Coordinates of C-alpha atoms and ligand atoms in Angstrom, one line a residue:
M24 CA -16.6 -9.5 -7.7
Y25 CA -14.9 -8.1 -4.6
L26 CA -15.1 -4.9 -2.7
L27 CA -11.9 -3.3 -1.2
E28 CA -12.1 -0.8 1.7
L29 CA -9.2 1.5 1.2
G30 CA -7.4 3.3 4.0
G31 CA -5.3 6.4 4.4
E32 CA -5.8 9.8 2.8
D33 CA -4.9 9.1 -0.8
D34 CA -7.2 6.6 -2.5
A35 CA -5.2 6.6 -5.8
F36 CA -2.1 5.5 -3.8
A37 CA -4.0 2.9 -1.8
A38 CA -5.6 1.5 -5.1
R39 CA -2.1 1.3 -6.7
E40 CA -0.9 -0.8 -3.8
A41 CA -4.0 -2.9 -3.7
A42 CA -3.5 -3.8 -7.4
S43 CA -0.6 -6.0 -6.1
A44 CA -3.2 -8.2 -4.5
A45 CA -6.2 -8.0 -6.9
T46 CA -7.1 -8.1 -10.6
G47 CA -9.2 -5.7 -12.5
L48 CA -9.2 -3.1 -9.7
R49 CA -11.4 0.0 -10.2
R50 CA -12.2 2.7 -7.7
I51 CA -15.9 3.4 -7.4
A52 CA -16.3 6.0 -4.6
P53 CA -14.2 7.6 -1.9
G54 CA -12.5 4.8 0.1
L55 CA -13.9 2.1 -2.1
A56 CA -12.7 0.0 -5.0
V57 CA -14.0 -3.2 -6.7
A58 CA -11.9 -6.0 -8.2
G59 CA -12.6 -9.1 -10.3
G60 CA -10.3 -11.3 -8.2
I61 CA -8.2 -11.1 -5.1
V62 CA -5.3 -13.1 -3.5
P63 CA -6.4 -13.2 0.2
R64 CA -2.9 -13.8 1.6
R65 CA -1.7 -10.7 -0.2
I66 CA -4.7 -8.7 1.0
R67 CA -3.4 -9.6 4.5
G68 CA -0.1 -7.9 3.7
L69 CA -1.5 -4.6 2.4
A70 CA -0.8 -1.3 4.2
Y71 CA -3.5 0.9 2.7
T72 CA -6.4 -1.6 2.3
H73 CA -8.3 -2.7 5.3
R74 CA -10.6 -5.4 4.0
A75 CA -11.8 -7.3 1.0
S76 CA -15.3 -8.7 0.8
E77 CA -17.2 -10.8 -1.7
L78 CA -19.7 -8.3 -3.1
L79 CA -23.4 -9.2 -2.4
G80 CA -24.8 -6.1 -4.0
R81 CA -24.7 -2.3 -4.2
G82 CA -27.1 0.6 -4.2
A83 CA -27.2 4.3 -3.1
A84 CA -25.7 5.6 0.1
D85 CA -28.9 5.4 2.2
L86 CA -30.4 2.9 4.5
A87 CA -33.5 2.2 2.4
S88 CA -31.2 1.3 -0.5
A89 CA -29.1 -1.0 1.7
R90 CA -32.2 -2.8 3.0
A91 CA -33.5 -3.3 -0.5
V92 CA -30.2 -4.8 -1.7
L93 CA -30.1 -7.2 1.2
E94 CA -33.8 -8.2 0.9
A95 CA -33.3 -9.0 -2.8
A96 CA -29.9 -10.8 -2.5
S97 CA -29.6 -14.5 -2.8
I98 CA -27.5 -15.7 0.1
G99 CA -25.9 -19.1 -0.4
R100 CA -24.6 -19.3 3.2
E101 CA -25.5 -21.0 6.5
G102 CA -24.5 -20.4 10.0
S103 CA -24.3 -17.3 12.3
V104 CA -23.8 -13.8 11.0
A105 CA -22.9 -10.3 12.2
V106 CA -23.3 -7.0 10.4
R107 CA -20.6 -4.2 10.6
A108 CA -21.3 -0.9 8.9
T109 CA -19.0 2.0 8.0
D110 CA -19.7 5.5 6.7
V111 CA -16.4 6.5 4.8
H112 CA -15.2 9.8 6.3
G113 CA -18.8 10.4 7.6
S114 CA -19.6 11.3 4.0
S115 CA -23.2 10.0 3.8
G116 CA -24.5 10.8 7.3
V117 CA -26.1 7.3 7.5
S118 CA -26.3 6.0 11.1
T119 CA -24.1 2.9 11.0
E120 CA -25.6 1.6 14.3
R121 CA -29.1 1.8 12.9
A122 CA -27.9 0.2 9.7
E123 CA -26.3 -2.7 11.6
R124 CA -29.5 -3.2 13.6
E125 CA -31.9 -3.1 10.7
L126 CA -29.8 -5.2 8.3
G127 CA -29.2 -7.7 11.1
G128 CA -32.9 -7.9 11.5
I129 CA -33.4 -8.7 7.8
L130 CA -30.8 -11.6 8.1
V131 CA -32.7 -12.9 11.2
D132 CA -36.0 -12.8 9.3
R133 CA -34.2 -14.8 6.6
G134 CA -33.3 -17.5 9.1
F135 CA -29.8 -16.6 10.3
S136 CA -28.7 -16.5 14.0
V137 CA -26.7 -13.5 15.1
D138 CA -23.3 -13.9 16.8
L139 CA -21.6 -10.6 17.3
D140 CA -18.4 -12.0 18.8
D141 CA -17.5 -14.9 16.5
P142 CA -19.9 -15.1 13.5
D143 CA -19.4 -17.6 10.7
H144 CA -20.0 -14.8 8.2
L145 CA -19.5 -11.1 8.6
L146 CA -21.5 -8.8 6.4
R147 CA -19.6 -5.5 5.7
V148 CA -21.8 -2.6 4.7
V149 CA -20.0 0.5 3.5
F150 CA -21.6 3.9 2.7
S151 CA -19.7 6.5 0.7
E152 CA -20.5 9.7 -1.1
G153 CA -18.2 12.1 -3.0
V154 CA -17.2 13.7 -6.2
F155 CA -15.4 11.7 -8.9
E156 CA -14.1 12.1 -12.4
A157 CA -12.6 9.4 -14.7
D158 CA -9.0 9.1 -15.8
A159 CA -7.9 7.8 -19.2
D160 CA -8.2 4.2 -18.0
G161 CA -11.8 4.8 -16.9
N162 CA -10.7 4.7 -13.3
A163 CA -12.7 7.0 -11.0
L164 CA -10.5 9.8 -9.6
E165 CA -11.5 11.3 -6.3
R166 CA -11.7 15.1 -6.3
A167 CA -10.7 17.3 -3.5
E168 CA -13.3 19.3 -1.6
G169 CA -13.1 23.0 -2.4
D170 CA -11.7 22.6 -6.0
G171 CA -12.0 26.0 -7.7
P172 CA -14.6 26.8 -10.3
D173 CA -12.1 26.3 -13.2
E174 CA -11.6 22.7 -12.3
P175 CA -13.5 20.3 -14.5
T176 CA -16.7 19.1 -12.7
G177 CA -16.7 15.5 -11.6
E178 CA -19.6 13.2 -11.1
R179 CA -21.1 13.0 -7.6
V180 CA -21.4 9.4 -6.5
S181 CA -23.5 7.9 -3.7
V182 CA -22.7 4.3 -3.0
C183 CA -23.6 1.6 -0.5
T184 CA -22.0 -1.8 -0.9
L185 CA -22.8 -5.0 1.0
G186 CA -20.3 -7.9 1.0
W187 CA -19.1 -10.9 3.0
L188 CA -15.8 -10.3 4.6
T189 CA -13.1 -12.5 2.9
A190 CA -9.7 -11.1 4.0
E191 CA -8.4 -8.4 6.3
S192 CA -5.0 -6.8 6.4
V193 CA -2.9 -7.3 9.5
R194 CA -2.7 -4.0 11.4
D195 CA 0.6 -4.7 13.3
F196 CA 2.6 -1.7 11.9
G197 CA 2.6 0.0 15.3
T198 CA 5.0 -2.7 16.6
R199 CA 7.6 -1.6 14.1
A200 CA 7.7 2.1 14.6
P201 CA 11.2 3.3 13.5
T202 CA 12.1 4.5 17.0
D203 CA 11.3 1.1 18.5
K204 CA 13.5 -0.9 16.2
P205 CA 16.9 -2.2 17.5
F206 CA 18.6 0.2 15.1
F207 CA 17.2 3.7 14.6
Q208 CA 18.3 6.7 12.6
P209 CA 16.4 9.9 11.8
G210 CA 14.9 9.7 8.3
S211 CA 13.8 6.1 8.6
M212 CA 10.7 5.3 6.6
D213 CA 7.5 4.6 8.5
P214 CA 6.4 0.9 8.2
L215 CA 3.1 1.7 6.4
L216 CA 4.7 3.6 3.6
A217 CA 7.6 1.0 3.5
R218 CA 5.1 -1.8 3.2
A219 CA 3.1 0.0 0.5
V220 CA 6.1 0.7 -1.7
A221 CA 7.5 -2.8 -1.2
N222 CA 4.1 -4.2 -2.4
M223 CA 4.1 -1.8 -5.4
A224 CA 7.6 -3.1 -6.3
G225 CA 6.3 -6.7 -6.4
A226 CA 7.2 -8.0 -2.9
R227 CA 5.7 -11.4 -2.3
A228 CA 6.9 -15.0 -1.7
G229 CA 9.2 -16.1 -4.5
A230 CA 10.2 -12.5 -5.5
T231 CA 13.5 -10.8 -4.7
I232 CA 13.5 -7.1 -3.8
L233 CA 16.5 -4.9 -3.6
D234 CA 16.9 -1.6 -1.7
P235 CA 20.3 -0.2 -2.9
M236 CA 20.2 2.7 -0.3
C237 CA 18.6 0.7 2.5
G238 CA 19.4 2.9 5.5
T239 CA 18.0 1.2 8.5
G240 CA 16.3 -1.5 6.3
G241 CA 12.7 -0.3 6.8
V242 CA 11.6 -1.3 3.3
L243 CA 13.4 -4.6 3.4
V244 CA 11.8 -5.6 6.7
E245 CA 8.3 -5.0 5.2
A246 CA 9.2 -6.8 2.0
G247 CA 10.6 -9.7 4.0
L248 CA 7.4 -10.0 6.2
V249 CA 5.3 -10.5 3.1
G250 CA 7.6 -13.3 2.0
A251 CA 10.0 -11.7 -0.4
D252 CA 13.8 -12.5 -0.3
V253 CA 15.5 -9.1 0.2
I254 CA 18.9 -7.6 -0.6
G255 CA 20.2 -4.3 0.7
T256 CA 23.2 -2.1 0.2
D257 CA 24.2 1.2 1.8
A258 CA 27.2 3.4 1.3
Q259 CA 27.7 3.7 5.1
A260 CA 29.1 0.8 7.0
K261 CA 27.1 1.9 10.0
M262 CA 23.8 1.7 8.1
A263 CA 24.6 -1.7 6.6
R264 CA 25.4 -3.0 10.2
G265 CA 22.2 -1.4 11.6
A266 CA 20.0 -2.8 8.8
R267 CA 21.4 -6.2 9.5
E268 CA 20.5 -5.9 13.1
N269 CA 16.9 -4.9 12.2
L270 CA 16.5 -7.6 9.6
R271 CA 17.9 -10.3 12.0
H272 CA 15.4 -9.1 14.6
F273 CA 12.3 -9.0 12.4
L274 CA 13.0 -11.7 9.8
E275 CA 14.9 -14.5 11.7
R276 CA 12.0 -16.2 13.4
D277 CA 10.7 -19.7 12.9
E278 CA 7.0 -19.0 13.0
P279 CA 5.3 -17.6 9.9
S280 CA 4.9 -13.8 9.8
P281 CA 1.6 -12.3 11.0
T282 CA 0.4 -12.2 7.4
G283 CA 0.7 -16.0 7.3
V284 CA 3.7 -16.4 4.9
S285 CA 7.2 -17.6 5.7
R286 CA 9.6 -14.7 6.1
G287 CA 12.0 -14.1 3.2
S288 CA 15.7 -14.5 3.4
W289 CA 17.9 -11.4 3.6
H290 CA 21.4 -10.2 2.7
V291 CA 22.9 -6.8 3.3
G292 CA 26.3 -5.4 2.4
R293 CA 28.1 -2.1 2.1
G294 CA 27.9 -0.8 -1.4
D295 CA 27.4 2.0 -3.9
A296 CA 23.9 2.2 -5.5
T297 CA 25.5 3.5 -8.7
R298 CA 27.7 0.4 -9.0
L299 CA 25.8 -2.6 -7.8
P300 CA 27.6 -5.9 -7.5
L301 CA 24.7 -7.7 -9.2
A302 CA 24.1 -9.3 -12.6
D303 CA 21.7 -7.9 -15.1
D304 CA 18.1 -8.8 -14.2
A305 CA 19.2 -10.2 -10.8
V306 CA 16.1 -9.1 -8.9
D307 CA 12.4 -8.7 -9.5
G308 CA 12.0 -5.2 -8.1
V309 CA 14.0 -2.3 -6.7
V310 CA 12.8 0.2 -4.1
F311 CA 14.8 3.1 -2.8
D312 CA 14.4 6.2 -0.7
A313 CA 16.8 8.8 -2.1
P314 CA 18.8 11.0 0.3
Y315 CA 17.0 14.3 0.9
G316 CA 18.6 17.7 0.5
R317 CA 21.6 18.6 -1.5
Q318 CA 24.2 16.3 -0.1
S319 CA 24.6 12.6 -0.5
K320 CA 26.7 10.6 1.9
I321 CA 29.2 9.8 -0.7
D322 CA 31.5 12.7 -1.3
T323 CA 32.2 11.7 -4.9
H324 CA 28.5 12.1 -5.9
R325 CA 26.3 15.1 -6.3
L326 CA 22.8 14.2 -5.4
E327 CA 21.7 14.5 -9.1
D328 CA 24.4 12.2 -10.2
L329 CA 23.7 9.8 -7.3
V330 CA 20.0 9.5 -8.2
A331 CA 20.7 9.3 -12.0
G332 CA 23.3 6.6 -11.4
A333 CA 21.1 4.6 -9.0
L334 CA 18.2 4.8 -11.5
A335 CA 20.4 3.5 -14.3
E336 CA 21.7 0.6 -12.1
A337 CA 18.2 -0.2 -10.9
Q338 CA 17.0 -0.4 -14.6
R339 CA 19.8 -2.8 -15.3
V340 CA 19.0 -5.2 -12.5
A341 CA 15.2 -5.1 -12.4
P342 CA 12.2 -4.5 -14.6
R343 CA 10.3 -2.5 -12.0
A344 CA 11.2 0.1 -9.4
V345 CA 9.6 2.4 -6.9
V346 CA 11.5 5.5 -5.9
V347 CA 10.6 7.7 -2.9
A348 CA 12.2 11.2 -2.7
D349 CA 11.7 14.8 -1.8
R350 CA 11.3 15.8 -5.4
S351 CA 10.0 14.1 -8.6
W352 CA 13.2 12.9 -10.4
A353 CA 10.8 11.9 -13.3
G354 CA 13.2 13.4 -16.0
E355 CA 16.2 11.4 -14.6
A356 CA 14.0 8.3 -14.5
R357 CA 13.1 8.6 -18.2
R358 CA 16.7 9.3 -19.2
A359 CA 17.7 6.1 -17.3
G360 CA 15.3 4.0 -19.5
W361 CA 12.2 3.9 -17.2
E362 CA 8.6 4.6 -18.0
L363 CA 6.7 6.5 -15.3
E364 CA 3.8 4.2 -14.6
A365 CA 2.3 6.2 -11.8
S366 CA 3.4 9.0 -9.5
F367 CA 2.1 10.3 -6.2
E368 CA 2.7 13.2 -3.9
R369 CA 2.3 12.5 -0.2
R370 CA 2.4 15.4 2.2
V371 CA 4.3 14.3 5.3
H372 CA 4.2 17.7 7.1
R373 CA 4.2 21.4 6.1
S374 CA 7.8 21.4 4.8
L375 CA 8.1 17.8 3.6
T376 CA 6.3 16.3 0.6
R377 CA 7.3 12.8 -0.4
Y378 CA 7.2 11.9 -4.1
V379 CA 6.6 8.3 -5.0
M380 CA 7.4 7.2 -8.6
V381 CA 6.3 3.7 -9.8
L382 CA 8.6 2.8 -12.7
E383 CA 8.5 0.1 -15.4
R384 CA 11.5 -0.6 -17.6
R385 CA 10.9 0.8 -21.1
S386 CA 10.9 -2.0 -23.7
P387 CA 13.8 -1.7 -26.1
Ligands
SAM414 C1 16.8 8.4 3.0 S1 18.0 7.3 3.5 C2 17.2 5.7 3.4 C3 16.3 5.5 4.6 C4 15.7 4.1 4.6 N1 14.6 3.9 3.6 C5 15.2 3.7 6.0 O1 14.0 3.4 6.2 O2 16.0 3.7 6.9 C6 19.1 7.2 2.2 C7 20.3 6.3 2.4 O3 21.1 6.3 1.2 C8 22.4 6.0 1.6 N2 23.3 6.4 0.5 C9 23.7 7.7 0.1 N3 24.5 7.6 -1.0 C10 24.5 6.3 -1.4 C11 25.2 5.5 -2.4 N4 25.9 6.1 -3.3 N5 25.0 4.2 -2.4 C12 24.3 3.5 -1.5 N6 23.7 4.2 -0.5 C13 23.8 5.5 -0.4 C14 22.6 6.8 2.9 O4 23.7 6.3 3.6 C15 21.2 6.7 3.5 O5 21.3 5.6 4.5

């Protein structure tokens, strides 16, 4: 069993991304999920998961409980250790410094040496408290603070988990801020969201991912860095040229990417997302970020027709798609033959909410 420490503001979204790197994933408390199995190299490429640890035990979110778990655990490891504790969103009020000191003391009593700089084994201790309810799949859903009295009451959880660090995600997204890329245009997707939607669409070594409205190529860069081969089209020649510049810059390097995989191949051309020059089932997943507002960049399309046409083409060429937009487009997706597997609303700022739809091709 593994413990995943989720990042960002939306655990449901983080857990959906993490499912691309883990099996049997289930959220257990704010910021925390457990999984039956993980693929460490994919954990390294996640945007909204920080770490995965091999679960040693769990208890309630207080220090006495954490001590009891560690004292009772059988530890089949040798070498030096360090303890790192976190209190998710400060929810439990446990002193993490004291937890690190006291739990480290227990490990010393059990014969381990402590090496804070370069330990052979790092024990992750996570405290989390919050209110949860279960969805239809038995997954715990986090509930917002301040929900009104009419809302169904959830279960209050108090959890402490202890586990040996197995894999950490590579936090290098700051090096790919849209404004720092060789080609920048307003409206570029930030690399964290781009990585998450690429992962949700199935980006990994051996898979091919298409962004038919690729803009500056933000999604394709992130998909390529986790090893996927990527294809992009954009209606504007300027965008296709710019995306090529960005992909050349980030994907044409000899050394493996920071996540440890070989960068994927890339191909970008000018094209219309409603009439793709691709055979049926040509790719494994499609991601697109639909134009915002009323106007598309192609005079011949209204935005509604553009999105409906792009959804239909995506459904022809791939079994899975992730669509990001300023509205839901769920009705158009269903009419194009998709099933809505999950949907999320992400507030970017006061006047912009991004909708993310995860789509699976409906079986005939
Ligand atoms: C919101 S932007 C995509 C931004 C992109 N995700 C990024 O990170 O730069 C939408 C893109 O769709 C393109 N577009 C509009 N109509 C299109 C069509 N019919 N076919 C292909 N691309 C189209 C626009 O030129 C624009 O670059």
